[in-house]
CSV table of C-alpha atoms in Angstrom, one decimal:
chain,number,residue,atom,x,y,z
A,1,MET,CA,-18.6,3.8,57.5
A,2,PRO,CA,-19.4,6.1,60.2
A,3,ASP,CA,-18.0,9.8,60.1
A,4,GLY,CA,-15.6,10.7,63.0
A,5,LEU,CA,-13.3,7.7,61.8
A,6,THR,CA,-9.8,9.3,61.8
A,7,GLN,CA,-8.1,7.7,65.0
A,8,ALA,CA,-5.6,5.0,64.4
A,9,LEU,CA,-6.7,1.6,63.5
A,10,PRO,CA,-5.2,-2.0,64.5
A,11,LEU,CA,-3.5,-3.4,61.8
A,12,ILE,CA,-5.0,-6.4,59.8
A,13,ALA,CA,-2.0,-8.3,60.0
A,14,ALA,CA,-1.6,-8.5,63.6
A,15,MET,CA,-5.1,-10.1,63.9
A,16,PRO,CA,-5.3,-13.9,64.8
A,17,PRO,CA,-4.8,-16.0,61.1
A,18,LEU,CA,-8.2,-17.9,60.0
A,19,THR,CA,-9.5,-20.8,62.3
A,20,GLY,CA,-12.3,-23.1,61.7
A,21,ASP,CA,-15.2,-21.6,59.3
A,22,PHE,CA,-14.5,-18.3,57.0
A,23,ALA,CA,-18.0,-17.6,56.9
A,24,GLU,CA,-19.0,-17.8,60.8
A,25,MET,CA,-15.4,-15.1,60.9
A,26,LEU,CA,-16.8,-12.8,58.8
A,27,ARG,CA,-20.4,-12.6,60.1
A,28,ARG,CA,-18.0,-11.8,63.9
A,29,PHE,CA,-16.0,-9.4,61.9
A,30,SER,CA,-16.1,-5.8,62.7
A,31,PHE,CA,-14.0,-3.2,61.6
A,32,ASP,CA,-15.7,-0.2,63.1
A,33,GLY,CA,-18.3,-1.5,65.2
A,34,THR,CA,-20.8,-2.0,62.3
A,35,PRO,CA,-22.0,-5.7,62.3
A,36,THR,CA,-21.5,-8.1,59.2
A,37,GLU,CA,-25.1,-8.0,57.0
A,38,GLU,CA,-25.9,-11.1,55.6
A,39,PHE,CA,-28.0,-12.5,52.5
A,40,GLU,CA,-28.4,-14.6,50.1
A,41,ALA,CA,-29.1,-13.7,46.0
A,42,ASP,CA,-29.3,-15.8,43.2
A,43,GLY,CA,-27.7,-18.6,44.9
A,44,LEU,CA,-24.8,-16.6,46.6
A,45,ARG,CA,-24.2,-15.7,49.8
A,46,TYR,CA,-22.9,-12.2,50.4
A,47,PHE,CA,-21.3,-10.4,53.6
A,48,VAL,CA,-21.4,-6.9,53.4
A,49,ASN,CA,-19.3,-4.4,55.7
A,50,ALA,CA,-16.2,-2.0,55.3
A,51,PHE,CA,-13.7,-4.7,55.9
A,52,TRP,CA,-10.9,-2.3,55.8
A,53,THR,CA,-10.4,1.4,55.4
A,54,ALA,CA,-11.4,3.5,53.4
A,55,GLN,CA,-8.9,6.4,53.9
A,56,GLN,CA,-6.4,7.0,51.2
A,57,ARG,CA,-2.4,6.4,51.8
A,58,ARG,CA,-2.7,4.3,54.8
A,59,GLY,CA,-0.8,1.4,53.5
A,60,HIS,CA,3.1,1.2,53.4
A,61,SER,CA,5.1,4.0,51.1
A,62,LEU,CA,6.7,1.1,48.7
A,63,HIS,CA,2.8,0.7,47.4
A,64,GLU,CA,2.6,4.7,46.2
A,65,VAL,CA,2.7,3.3,42.8
A,66,SER,CA,0.4,5.1,40.4
A,67,TYR,CA,-1.3,3.0,38.0
A,68,ARG,CA,-4.9,2.3,36.3
A,69,ALA,CA,-7.3,0.8,38.2
A,70,CYS,CA,-5.3,-0.2,41.3
A,71,PHE,CA,-7.1,-1.9,44.7
A,72,LYS,CA,-5.7,-0.5,47.9
A,73,PRO,CA,-3.1,-2.6,49.7
A,74,GLN,CA,-5.5,-3.5,52.8
A,75,LEU,CA,-7.6,-5.6,50.5
A,76,PRO,CA,-5.0,-8.5,50.1
A,77,GLU,CA,-4.0,-7.7,53.7
A,78,PHE,CA,-7.1,-8.7,54.5
A,79,PHE,CA,-7.1,-12.3,53.1
A,80,ILE,CA,-3.3,-12.4,53.8
A,81,ALA,CA,-3.6,-12.4,57.6
A,82,ARG,CA,-6.1,-14.9,57.5
A,83,LEU,CA,-5.6,-17.5,55.2
A,84,THR,CA,-1.8,-17.6,55.3
A,85,ALA,CA,1.4,-18.1,57.5
A,86,PRO,CA,4.8,-16.7,56.5
A,87,GLY,CA,6.9,-18.5,54.1
A,88,ASP,CA,3.4,-19.6,52.0
A,89,THR,CA,2.7,-18.3,48.6
A,90,VAL,CA,0.3,-15.6,47.4
A,91,TYR,CA,-0.2,-15.2,43.7
A,92,ASP,CA,-1.4,-12.6,41.6
A,93,PRO,CA,-2.3,-13.6,37.9
A,94,PHE,CA,-3.3,-10.0,36.8
A,95,ALA,CA,-0.4,-8.3,38.8
A,96,GLY,CA,-0.2,-4.6,37.6
A,97,ARG,CA,1.8,-2.1,39.7
A,98,GLY,CA,1.8,-5.1,42.0
A,99,THR,CA,-0.1,-4.3,45.4
A,100,THR,CA,-0.6,-7.8,46.6
A,101,PRO,CA,3.4,-9.3,45.5
A,102,VAL,CA,4.4,-6.3,47.3
A,103,GLN,CA,1.9,-6.6,50.5
A,104,ALA,CA,2.8,-11.0,50.8
A,105,ALA,CA,6.3,-9.1,50.9
A,106,LEU,CA,5.9,-7.0,53.8
A,107,MET,CA,3.8,-9.5,55.5
A,108,GLY,CA,6.9,-12.7,54.9
A,109,ARG,CA,5.4,-14.6,52.5
A,110,ARG,CA,6.4,-16.0,49.3
A,111,PRO,CA,5.5,-13.3,46.8
A,112,VAL,CA,4.5,-14.8,42.8
A,113,ALA,CA,3.1,-12.3,40.1
A,114,ASN,CA,2.2,-13.1,36.9
A,115,ASP,CA,0.7,-10.0,34.0
A,116,VAL,CA,0.5,-10.0,30.4
A,117,ASN,CA,2.3,-6.5,30.1
A,118,PRO,CA,6.1,-6.9,30.7
A,119,LEU,CA,5.9,-3.1,32.3
A,120,SER,CA,4.0,-5.0,35.6
A,121,ALA,CA,7.6,-6.9,36.5
A,122,MET,CA,9.5,-3.8,36.1
A,123,LEU,CA,7.1,-1.9,38.4
A,124,VAL,CA,7.0,-5.1,41.1
A,125,ALA,CA,10.8,-6.5,41.3
A,126,PRO,CA,12.3,-2.9,42.4
A,127,ARG,CA,9.9,-2.7,45.4
A,128,LEU,CA,10.3,-6.4,46.7
A,129,ASP,CA,14.2,-5.9,47.4
A,130,PRO,CA,15.1,-2.0,47.2
A,131,PRO,CA,18.4,-0.8,46.4
A,132,SER,CA,19.6,1.9,49.3
A,133,LEU,CA,18.8,6.0,48.1
A,134,ALA,CA,23.1,5.7,48.8
A,135,ALA,CA,23.4,3.5,45.6
A,136,ILE,CA,20.6,5.6,43.6
A,137,ARG,CA,22.1,8.6,44.1
A,138,ALA,CA,25.7,7.6,42.9
A,139,ARG,CA,23.9,5.7,39.8
A,140,LEU,CA,22.3,8.5,38.7
A,141,ALA,CA,25.1,11.0,38.8
A,142,GLU,CA,27.1,7.9,37.0
A,143,ILE,CA,24.5,8.5,33.9
A,144,GLY,CA,25.2,12.2,34.5
A,145,PRO,CA,24.7,14.4,31.4
A,146,GLN,CA,25.0,12.4,28.5
A,147,SER,CA,24.4,13.4,24.5
A,148,ALA,CA,20.3,12.5,24.5
A,149,VAL,CA,19.4,10.3,21.5
A,150,GLN,CA,16.1,11.0,19.9
A,151,ASP,CA,14.2,7.7,18.7
A,152,PRO,CA,13.3,8.0,15.8
A,153,ASP,CA,9.5,6.4,16.2
A,154,GLU,CA,10.0,9.0,18.9
A,155,PRO,CA,6.2,10.9,19.2
A,156,ASP,CA,6.1,14.2,20.0
A,157,LEU,CA,6.5,14.9,23.3
A,158,SER,CA,7.2,18.8,23.5
A,159,VAL,CA,3.3,19.1,24.1
A,160,PHE,CA,4.8,17.1,27.5
A,161,TYR,CA,8.0,18.5,28.7
A,162,HIS,CA,10.2,21.4,28.4
A,163,PRO,CA,13.1,20.8,25.8
A,164,ASP,CA,15.5,20.3,28.5
A,165,THR,CA,13.6,17.8,30.9
A,166,LEU,CA,12.9,15.9,27.5
A,167,ARG,CA,16.9,15.6,27.3
A,168,GLN,CA,17.2,14.4,30.3
A,169,ILE,CA,14.3,11.7,29.9
A,170,ARG,CA,15.5,10.9,26.2
A,171,THR,CA,19.2,10.5,28.4
A,172,LEU,CA,18.0,8.2,31.2
A,173,ARG,CA,16.0,6.2,28.4
A,174,GLY,CA,18.7,5.3,26.5
A,175,TRP,CA,21.3,4.6,29.4
A,176,LEU,CA,18.3,2.2,30.3
A,177,LEU,CA,18.1,0.5,27.5
A,178,ALA,CA,21.5,0.1,26.5
A,179,ARG,CA,22.0,-1.2,29.8
A,180,ALA,CA,19.2,-3.7,29.3
A,181,ALA,CA,20.5,-4.8,26.0
A,182,ALA,CA,24.3,-5.7,27.3
A,183,GLY,CA,22.3,-7.8,30.4
A,184,ARG,CA,24.1,-4.9,32.8
A,185,LEU,CA,20.9,-4.2,34.2
A,186,ASP,CA,20.7,-4.5,37.8
A,187,SER,CA,18.8,-3.9,40.8
A,188,VAL,CA,19.6,-0.2,41.3
A,189,ASP,CA,18.9,0.6,37.2
A,190,GLY,CA,15.4,-1.2,37.7
A,191,TRP,CA,14.4,1.3,40.4
A,192,ILE,CA,15.6,3.8,38.6
A,193,ARG,CA,13.3,2.7,35.7
A,194,MET,CA,10.5,2.1,37.9
A,195,VAL,CA,10.5,5.5,39.6
A,196,ALA,CA,10.8,7.1,36.5
A,197,ILE,CA,8.1,5.5,34.6
A,198,ASN,CA,5.8,6.5,37.4
A,199,ARG,CA,7.0,10.4,37.3
A,200,LEU,CA,6.5,10.2,33.2
A,201,THR,CA,3.2,12.5,33.6
A,202,GLY,CA,1.6,14.2,36.4
A,203,HIS,CA,-0.7,17.1,37.8
A,204,SER,CA,1.8,18.7,40.3
A,205,PRO,CA,5.6,19.5,39.8
A,206,GLY,CA,6.8,16.2,41.5
A,207,PHE,CA,6.3,14.6,37.8
A,208,PHE,CA,8.6,15.3,34.9
A,209,SER,CA,5.6,16.8,32.8
A,210,VAL,CA,3.3,20.3,32.6
A,211,TYR,CA,0.0,19.8,34.3
A,212,THR,CA,-1.8,16.5,33.0
A,213,MET,CA,-4.3,14.3,34.0
A,214,PRO,CA,-3.4,12.0,37.3
A,215,PRO,CA,-0.4,9.7,37.0
A,216,ASN,CA,-2.5,6.3,37.0
A,217,GLN,CA,-2.8,7.2,32.7
A,218,ALA,CA,-1.1,9.2,30.0
A,219,VAL,CA,-3.6,11.3,28.0
A,220,SER,CA,-3.0,11.6,24.1
A,221,ILE,CA,-0.9,14.0,22.8
A,222,GLU,CA,-3.7,15.6,20.8
A,223,SER,CA,-5.2,15.6,24.5
A,224,GLN,CA,-2.6,17.4,26.2
A,225,ARG,CA,-2.3,20.2,23.6
A,226,LYS,CA,-6.2,20.7,24.4
A,227,ILE,CA,-5.4,21.2,28.3
A,228,ASN,CA,-2.0,23.3,27.4
A,229,ALA,CA,-4.2,25.5,25.4
A,230,GLN,CA,-7.0,25.8,27.7
A,231,ARG,CA,-4.9,26.3,30.9
A,232,GLN,CA,-2.4,28.6,29.2
A,233,GLN,CA,0.3,26.6,29.9
A,234,THR,CA,4.0,25.5,28.5
A,235,PRO,CA,6.3,22.5,29.9
A,236,PRO,CA,8.3,24.2,32.7
A,237,PRO,CA,11.9,22.4,33.3
A,238,ARG,CA,12.4,19.9,35.9
A,239,ASP,CA,15.2,17.9,37.3
A,240,VAL,CA,15.0,14.6,36.3
A,241,ALA,CA,17.6,13.3,38.9
A,242,ALA,CA,16.3,14.9,41.8
A,243,LEU,CA,13.1,14.4,41.3
A,244,ILE,CA,13.2,10.5,41.2
A,245,LEU,CA,15.5,10.5,44.4
A,246,LYS,CA,12.9,12.4,46.0
A,247,LYS,CA,10.4,10.0,44.9
A,248,GLY,CA,12.6,7.0,45.8
A,249,ARG,CA,12.8,8.9,49.4
A,250,ALA,CA,9.2,8.8,49.5
A,251,LEU,CA,8.5,5.6,48.6
A,252,LEU,CA,11.3,3.8,51.4
A,253,ALA,CA,9.9,6.1,54.4
A,254,ASP,CA,8.7,3.0,55.8
A,255,GLY,CA,11.6,1.0,55.0
A,256,CYS,CA,12.1,-2.4,53.3
A,257,PRO,CA,10.1,-5.4,53.3
A,258,PRO,CA,11.8,-8.2,55.7
A,259,PRO,CA,13.5,-11.0,54.8
A,260,HIS,CA,10.7,-13.2,52.8
A,261,PRO,CA,11.1,-16.0,50.8
A,262,PRO,CA,12.3,-15.2,46.6
A,263,ALA,CA,9.4,-14.1,44.4
A,264,SER,CA,8.7,-14.9,41.0
A,265,LEU,CA,7.7,-13.0,38.4
A,266,THR,CA,6.2,-14.1,34.8
A,267,THR,CA,4.5,-12.3,32.0
A,268,GLY,CA,2.2,-13.4,29.8
A,269,PRO,CA,-1.9,-14.2,30.0
A,270,ALA,CA,-3.1,-15.4,33.1
A,271,ASP,CA,-4.7,-18.5,31.5
A,272,GLY,CA,-1.2,-19.8,30.1
A,273,ALA,CA,1.7,-21.7,30.7
A,274,SER,CA,3.2,-18.5,32.9
A,275,GLY,CA,2.9,-18.4,36.5
A,276,PRO,CA,3.7,-20.7,39.1
A,277,ALA,CA,4.2,-24.6,39.8
A,278,ASP,CA,1.3,-26.8,40.2
A,279,ALA,CA,0.1,-26.7,43.5
A,280,SER,CA,2.1,-24.4,44.8
A,281,VAL,CA,0.0,-21.5,45.9
A,282,ASP,CA,-1.5,-20.9,49.1
A,283,LEU,CA,-3.7,-18.1,48.4
A,284,LEU,CA,-4.4,-16.4,45.3
A,285,VAL,CA,-5.7,-12.8,45.4
A,286,THR,CA,-6.7,-10.6,42.4
A,287,SER,CA,-8.8,-8.5,40.4
A,288,PRO,CA,-8.7,-8.8,36.6
A,289,PRO,CA,-9.6,-6.6,33.7
A,290,PHE,CA,-13.2,-5.7,34.1
A,291,LEU,CA,-14.9,-6.0,30.5
A,292,ASP,CA,-14.0,-3.2,28.5
A,293,ILE,CA,-13.9,-0.7,31.6
A,294,VAL,CA,-10.1,0.4,31.7
A,295,ASP,CA,-8.3,1.1,28.5
A,296,TYR,CA,-5.1,-0.2,29.6
A,297,GLN,CA,-3.0,-0.2,26.4
A,298,GLY,CA,-3.9,3.6,25.8
A,299,ASP,CA,-3.4,4.4,29.3
A,300,ASN,CA,0.7,3.3,29.6
A,301,TRP,CA,1.7,4.5,26.1
A,302,LEU,CA,3.9,6.7,27.2
A,303,ARG,CA,5.4,4.4,29.8
A,304,CYS,CA,5.7,1.3,27.5
A,305,TRP,CA,7.4,4.1,25.1
A,306,PHE,CA,10.5,4.8,28.0
A,307,ALA,CA,10.5,1.2,28.8
A,308,GLY,CA,11.0,0.1,25.1
A,309,ILE,CA,7.4,-1.7,25.4
A,310,ASP,CA,5.4,-2.3,21.7
A,311,PRO,CA,2.0,-1.7,23.3
A,312,ALA,CA,0.7,-3.3,19.9
A,313,THR,CA,2.0,-6.3,21.3
A,314,VAL,CA,0.6,-6.4,25.1
A,315,ARG,CA,-2.7,-8.4,24.3
A,316,ILE,CA,-4.5,-7.4,27.6
A,317,ASP,CA,-8.1,-8.8,27.6
A,318,ARG,CA,-10.9,-6.2,27.2
A,319,HIS,CA,-14.8,-7.6,26.7
A,320,ARG,CA,-17.6,-5.5,25.8
A,321,ASP,CA,-19.8,-9.3,25.7
A,322,VAL,CA,-20.3,-10.3,29.4
A,323,ALA,CA,-20.4,-13.6,27.8
A,324,ALA,CA,-17.1,-13.5,26.6
A,325,TRP,CA,-15.9,-11.8,29.6
A,326,GLU,CA,-16.9,-15.3,32.0
A,327,ALA,CA,-15.5,-17.5,29.2
A,328,PHE,CA,-12.0,-15.7,29.9
A,329,VAL,CA,-13.0,-15.9,33.7
A,330,ARG,CA,-13.3,-20.1,33.1
A,331,ARG,CA,-10.2,-20.5,31.1
A,332,SER,CA,-8.1,-18.6,34.0
A,333,PHE,CA,-9.9,-20.7,36.3
A,334,ILE,CA,-8.4,-24.0,34.7
A,335,ARG,CA,-5.3,-22.7,34.9
A,336,PHE,CA,-5.8,-21.5,38.7
A,337,ALA,CA,-6.9,-25.2,39.7
A,338,GLN,CA,-3.6,-26.5,38.6
A,339,ALA,CA,-1.8,-23.8,40.5
A,340,VAL,CA,-3.8,-23.6,43.8
A,341,ARG,CA,-3.2,-26.4,46.1
A,342,PRO,CA,-6.1,-28.1,47.1
A,343,GLY,CA,-7.1,-26.5,50.6
A,344,GLY,CA,-5.9,-23.0,49.3
A,345,PHE,CA,-7.6,-19.9,49.3
A,346,VAL,CA,-9.0,-17.3,46.0
A,347,ALA,CA,-9.7,-14.4,46.6
A,348,PHE,CA,-11.1,-13.0,43.2
A,349,GLU,CA,-12.0,-9.4,43.1
A,350,VAL,CA,-14.6,-8.1,40.6
A,351,GLY,CA,-15.2,-4.7,41.7
A,352,GLU,CA,-18.8,-3.1,40.6
A,353,VAL,CA,-19.2,-2.4,37.1
A,354,ARG,CA,-21.9,-0.3,34.8
A,355,GLY,CA,-23.9,1.1,37.8
A,356,GLY,CA,-24.2,-1.7,39.4
A,357,SER,CA,-26.4,-3.2,36.3
A,358,VAL,CA,-23.9,-6.1,36.1
A,359,LEU,CA,-22.7,-8.1,39.0
A,360,LEU,CA,-20.0,-9.7,37.9
A,361,GLU,CA,-19.4,-12.2,40.8
A,362,ARG,CA,-22.8,-14.1,39.4
A,363,HIS,CA,-20.6,-14.5,36.3
A,364,VAL,CA,-17.6,-15.9,38.2
A,365,ALA,CA,-20.1,-18.0,40.1
A,366,ALA,CA,-20.8,-19.6,36.8
A,367,ALA,CA,-17.7,-20.3,35.2
A,368,VAL,CA,-16.6,-22.3,38.1
A,369,ILE,CA,-19.4,-24.5,37.8
A,370,GLY,CA,-17.7,-27.9,37.1
A,371,LEU,CA,-14.0,-26.8,38.4
A,372,PRO,CA,-12.6,-28.1,41.5
A,373,PHE,CA,-13.7,-24.6,43.0
A,374,ALA,CA,-16.5,-24.5,46.1
A,375,VAL,CA,-17.8,-20.7,46.1
A,376,LEU,CA,-17.8,-19.6,50.2
A,377,GLY,CA,-19.3,-16.3,49.1
A,378,VAL,CA,-19.2,-12.9,48.1
A,379,MET,CA,-17.6,-9.7,50.2
A,380,VAL,CA,-18.6,-6.0,50.0
A,381,ASN,CA,-16.5,-4.1,50.8
A,382,ARG,CA,-18.4,-0.7,51.6
A,383,GLN,CA,-16.2,2.4,50.7
A,384,ASP,CA,-16.7,5.9,50.8
A,385,PHE,CA,-13.9,7.9,49.1
A,386,THR,CA,-13.0,10.7,47.2
A,387,LYS,CA,-12.5,9.0,43.8
A,388,THR,CA,-10.1,9.9,40.7
A,389,ALA,CA,-12.9,10.2,38.5
A,390,ASN,CA,-14.0,13.5,40.3
A,391,CYS,CA,-11.9,14.6,37.8
A,392,TRP,CA,-14.1,13.9,35.2
A,393,GLY,CA,-17.1,15.2,37.4
A,394,VAL,CA,-18.4,11.8,38.4
A,395,GLY,CA,-18.8,11.8,42.4
A,396,ASN,CA,-18.5,8.6,44.4
A,397,ASN,CA,-21.6,6.5,44.7
A,398,ARG,CA,-22.5,7.8,41.2
A,399,GLY,CA,-20.1,6.0,39.3
A,400,GLY,CA,-18.2,4.0,39.0
A,401,THR,CA,-16.3,1.2,41.0
A,402,ASN,CA,-18.0,2.4,44.4
A,403,THR,CA,-17.5,-1.3,46.5
A,404,ASN,CA,-14.8,-3.9,46.1
A,405,ARG,CA,-16.8,-7.1,45.8
A,406,ILE,CA,-14.7,-9.9,45.9
A,407,VAL,CA,-16.0,-14.1,45.4
A,408,LEU,CA,-14.0,-16.1,47.5
A,409,LEU,CA,-13.8,-19.6,46.5
A,410,GLN,CA,-11.5,-22.6,47.8
A,411,ARG,CA,-9.7,-25.0,45.6
A,412,ASN,CA,-11.4,-29.0,46.6
A,413,GLY,CA,-9.0,-31.5,47.9
């Protein structure tokens, strides 16, 4: 992307809907004045350009929920604007933090999401229909200073939290778990839980914890002890309710989603029975687990503790072997063939892994052979930005994921 691209950019949602051939639209597309490069390799047609902004935090404020390995909201926005109309159904079977369903709701589409981790629905549902700040404030006051009951199986969290902060966290956790067990957990409770899950650990005073790694993952207790020793730090006291209100205000800064069709959120494997009804999906936008690149279970252990989820029961697919990953993708597409309507589209983002030595898009194309999908091509979105990996000394364009690589498919009639 050329230097100096800082001026206001037109919203992708304002672009006209797709007409005619998708490849022709990509050829004519110009985000920053750069022509789209087109070439063929190994039987796949590639389109390379900066298809959306690489600048951080250019999406709606409701997207500002941290989660490991999530894509920018501009990615689903690009496809939703061009391949659907208001009221259409947009589905993400590997929903994670919910970027796709939240963006679908913001654009008046029907959000449908699934994830094997029940944490996902807890992160998504509250942002589709947020409560008012007044209701959140009143509920936090209702919880108030109560006796904090320590979970007998609770790990040693003193490395993360001041004793008073940990008491507040335990009180809030106990309240939410009791409300859920009694069937009384409402949308306000759900919002508070969602925000609290995202304030558990981080690297600024806006989080409940002492300084730790970025908020999209929780380091182990032993690792945090080392961080504390290296930085000669001890956990400071935090006001949990105040931080929840502050983050809630930031999330709602751009307002709530407009009226949209009712959402459907399910929990289960993408190739299982969960998910939408047959032939009901107009557009599927997703990004599956990339081989063994991300340890979602390890990253979310503290969030799962707070939410009352046993991480051992969440079987997120991790594949060291590319053949096993390809088989996993094929099983998923067999289910997608049922869910996506004839003529509907799939945007399947596979990123860039192992320094570009493994091109996962080729394994996606191989996985759908014999299934009712036509591969339209591969979009490669070039980006230049500061990555979380810099925290580990990994610079941009030297490691990690530096391009979005999206396999575009259409369900045959």
